[in-house]
Amino acid sequence: MKKGFKSIALLLVIMMFAALAAACSNDGGSSKVSVGIVLPTKDEPRWVQDETRFKDALKGTKYTTEILFSQGSSNKEKENVETLINKGIQVLIICPQDGAAAASAVEAAKDEGITVIAYDRLITGTDAVDYYVTFDSNDVGAKQAQYLVDNAKGSGEPLYLYAGAASDNNAFLFFEGAWKVLQPKIADGTFKIANSSEAEALKDKAELSRDEMAKIIGQVTTNWDANEAKNKAQTHLTAAAADMKGDVAILAPNDGTARSIADVFASDSAVTSYVVTGQDAEIASVQYVIDGKQSMTVFKDVRTLVKDAMGIAIAVLDGNTPETNGSYDNEKKEVQAKKTDVIVVNKDNVKKELIDSGYYKADQFKGL
Ligand code: BGC
């Protein structure tokens, strides 16, 4: 009897250990990643900024995350997604290198039951995108254009147009927003287009189709590449007649391209003055704004985008329905979206918006 009791107790203890061991091995714990984050490239400060803001936001949380960069390659991006799938992610936050090419990567994730959140750039032509967190990109373009309009000098001012990469859906949204504001001012003679025959041919149309925009973007794209932007600006200024110089307005799509375009225009002695736009509030461009070398930037508070993306991810992990405030058509579905407003920053409000707000520190800049 006593012996029988002992062996039952021993058996129970063994069973408890076995159960504990099994629980530990599949607890979704330390070796697993719950949220995977894929960003386009480390070569642009914009995305390194996003990485930093993600890391700040994740400090001290219980969520296990991993951030991978695709270095401008859709193949690398696909590999990154596969790596994260193998690590057991439940949510994928991804900013695609190329919005259409990323479809197959997110479809692979979706097939595994993973929730897909497009981050900043929409993924097009697939129903495998669940949510989209974004800035109001149309408004970014509109605000850049409005800045040029507000600072136009008289009439007949040469207008140089530049755009982002055609593989990025945002490039179309930025351009669309800008065109709506610029077109009436081209029509009324405030501006004359200096560097795009395609834009010139469409200058009487208030609203452009995607194909029409693609024609202009094809001509004035920077591909989001500072060097390409510089070469294009040089080519344009070399080809420009004297009446396309003097005081000029330049629609530059983002900070990286704005700085290199600005440098080219600054070095042309026939350009008396230029007003040039940007976006992202990159540290180097904030310094350019302070120094009067770049006229403005559009500040997109990445902290908010990160907070929104993680907010959706956590809601999903907790089995709740995420909050959204709009939707975007990605050619396959209306993707539920969380949209954030943007702020124009120039010399006058740079300190208030970027330093006093705690986004950057004063000692990161000279001459504030
Ligand atoms: C982003 C911009 C960025 C650009 C180039 C766009 O999709 O919205 O903030 O400057 O890509 O990376």
PDB file of N, CA, C and O and ligand atoms in Angstrom, residues 44 46-47 120-121 168 170 174 224 254 279-280 300, ligand 1:
ATOM      1  N   GLU A  44      18.608  55.993 -46.362  1.00  0.00           N
ATOM      2  CA  GLU A  44      17.962  57.306 -46.266  1.00  0.00           C
ATOM      3  C   GLU A  44      17.658  57.587 -44.792  1.00  0.00           C
ATOM      4  O   GLU A  44      17.072  56.738 -44.122  1.00  0.00           O
ATOM      5  N   ARG A  46      15.424  59.165 -43.431  1.00  0.00           N
ATOM      6  CA  ARG A  46      14.006  59.040 -43.082  1.00  0.00           C
ATOM      7  C   ARG A  46      13.717  57.699 -42.403  1.00  0.00           C
ATOM      8  O   ARG A  46      13.025  57.630 -41.394  1.00  0.00           O
ATOM      9  N   TRP A  47      14.241  56.598 -42.969  1.00  0.00           N
ATOM     10  CA  TRP A  47      13.866  55.271 -42.457  1.00  0.00           C
ATOM     11  C   TRP A  47      14.682  54.872 -41.234  1.00  0.00           C
ATOM     12  O   TRP A  47      14.241  54.048 -40.430  1.00  0.00           O
ATOM     13  N   ASP A 120       3.301  53.631 -43.923  1.00  0.00           N
ATOM     14  CA  ASP A 120       3.663  54.822 -44.709  1.00  0.00           C
ATOM     15  C   ASP A 120       3.409  54.695 -46.214  1.00  0.00           C
ATOM     16  O   ASP A 120       2.883  55.589 -46.832  1.00  0.00           O
ATOM     17  N   ARG A 121       3.794  53.579 -46.812  1.00  0.00           N
ATOM     18  CA  ARG A 121       3.551  53.357 -48.241  1.00  0.00           C
ATOM     19  C   ARG A 121       2.537  52.233 -48.410  1.00  0.00           C
ATOM     20  O   ARG A 121       2.712  51.162 -47.803  1.00  0.00           O
ATOM     21  N   ASP A 168       6.543  53.938 -55.922  1.00  0.00           N
ATOM     22  CA  ASP A 168       6.010  54.289 -54.601  1.00  0.00           C
ATOM     23  C   ASP A 168       4.675  55.011 -54.790  1.00  0.00           C
ATOM     24  O   ASP A 168       4.633  56.108 -55.353  1.00  0.00           O
ATOM     25  N   ASN A 170       3.039  56.672 -52.871  1.00  0.00           N
ATOM     26  CA  ASN A 170       3.054  58.023 -52.281  1.00  0.00           C
ATOM     27  C   ASN A 170       3.479  59.080 -53.285  1.00  0.00           C
ATOM     28  O   ASN A 170       3.027  60.227 -53.211  1.00  0.00           O
ATOM     29  N   PHE A 174       1.580  62.562 -53.481  1.00  0.00           N
ATOM     30  CA  PHE A 174       2.247  63.863 -53.292  1.00  0.00           C
ATOM     31  C   PHE A 174       2.019  64.735 -54.527  1.00  0.00           C
ATOM     32  O   PHE A 174       1.676  65.901 -54.428  1.00  0.00           O
ATOM     33  N   TRP A 224      13.665  58.904 -55.704  1.00  0.00           N
ATOM     34  CA  TRP A 224      14.015  59.099 -54.289  1.00  0.00           C
ATOM     35  C   TRP A 224      15.527  59.019 -54.082  1.00  0.00           C
ATOM     36  O   TRP A 224      15.985  58.624 -53.010  1.00  0.00           O
ATOM     37  N   ASN A 254      11.150  65.471 -51.510  1.00  0.00           N
ATOM     38  CA  ASN A 254      11.493  65.199 -50.097  1.00  0.00           C
ATOM     39  C   ASN A 254      12.837  65.852 -49.756  1.00  0.00           C
ATOM     40  O   ASN A 254      13.485  66.472 -50.621  1.00  0.00           O
ATOM     41  N   GLN A 279      10.313  67.419 -47.540  1.00  0.00           N
ATOM     42  CA  GLN A 279       9.479  66.791 -46.509  1.00  0.00           C
ATOM     43  C   GLN A 279      10.343  65.818 -45.730  1.00  0.00           C
ATOM     44  O   GLN A 279      11.344  65.339 -46.234  1.00  0.00           O
ATOM     45  N   ASP A 280       9.979  65.556 -44.522  1.00  0.00           N
ATOM     46  CA  ASP A 280      10.559  64.583 -43.583  1.00  0.00           C
ATOM     47  C   ASP A 280      11.245  65.231 -42.381  1.00  0.00           C
ATOM     48  O   ASP A 280      11.509  64.559 -41.396  1.00  0.00           O
ATOM     49  N   LYS A 300       6.652  65.340 -40.672  1.00  0.00           N
ATOM     50  CA  LYS A 300       5.763  64.202 -40.476  1.00  0.00           C
ATOM     51  C   LYS A 300       6.233  63.544 -39.174  1.00  0.00           C
ATOM     52  O   LYS A 300       7.304  62.932 -39.156  1.00  0.00           O
TER      53      LYS A 300
HETATM   54  C1  BGC B   1       7.876  58.684 -47.808  1.00  0.00           C
HETATM   55  C2  BGC B   1       8.749  59.902 -47.644  1.00  0.00           C
HETATM   56  C3  BGC B   1      10.176  59.563 -48.081  1.00  0.00           C
HETATM   57  C4  BGC B   1      10.185  58.910 -49.442  1.00  0.00           C
HETATM   58  C5  BGC B   1      11.555  58.436 -49.850  1.00  0.00           C
HETATM   59  C6  BGC B   1       7.971  58.176 -49.213  1.00  0.00           C
HETATM   60  O1  BGC B   1       7.162  57.081 -49.397  1.00  0.00           O
HETATM   61  O2  BGC B   1       6.554  58.998 -47.470  1.00  0.00           O
HETATM   62  O3  BGC B   1       8.719  60.324 -46.311  1.00  0.00           O
HETATM   63  O4  BGC B   1      10.961  60.714 -48.124  1.00  0.00           O
HETATM   64  O5  BGC B   1       9.305  57.831 -49.486  1.00  0.00           O
HETATM   65  O6  BGC B   1      12.018  57.429 -49.029  1.00  0.00           O
END
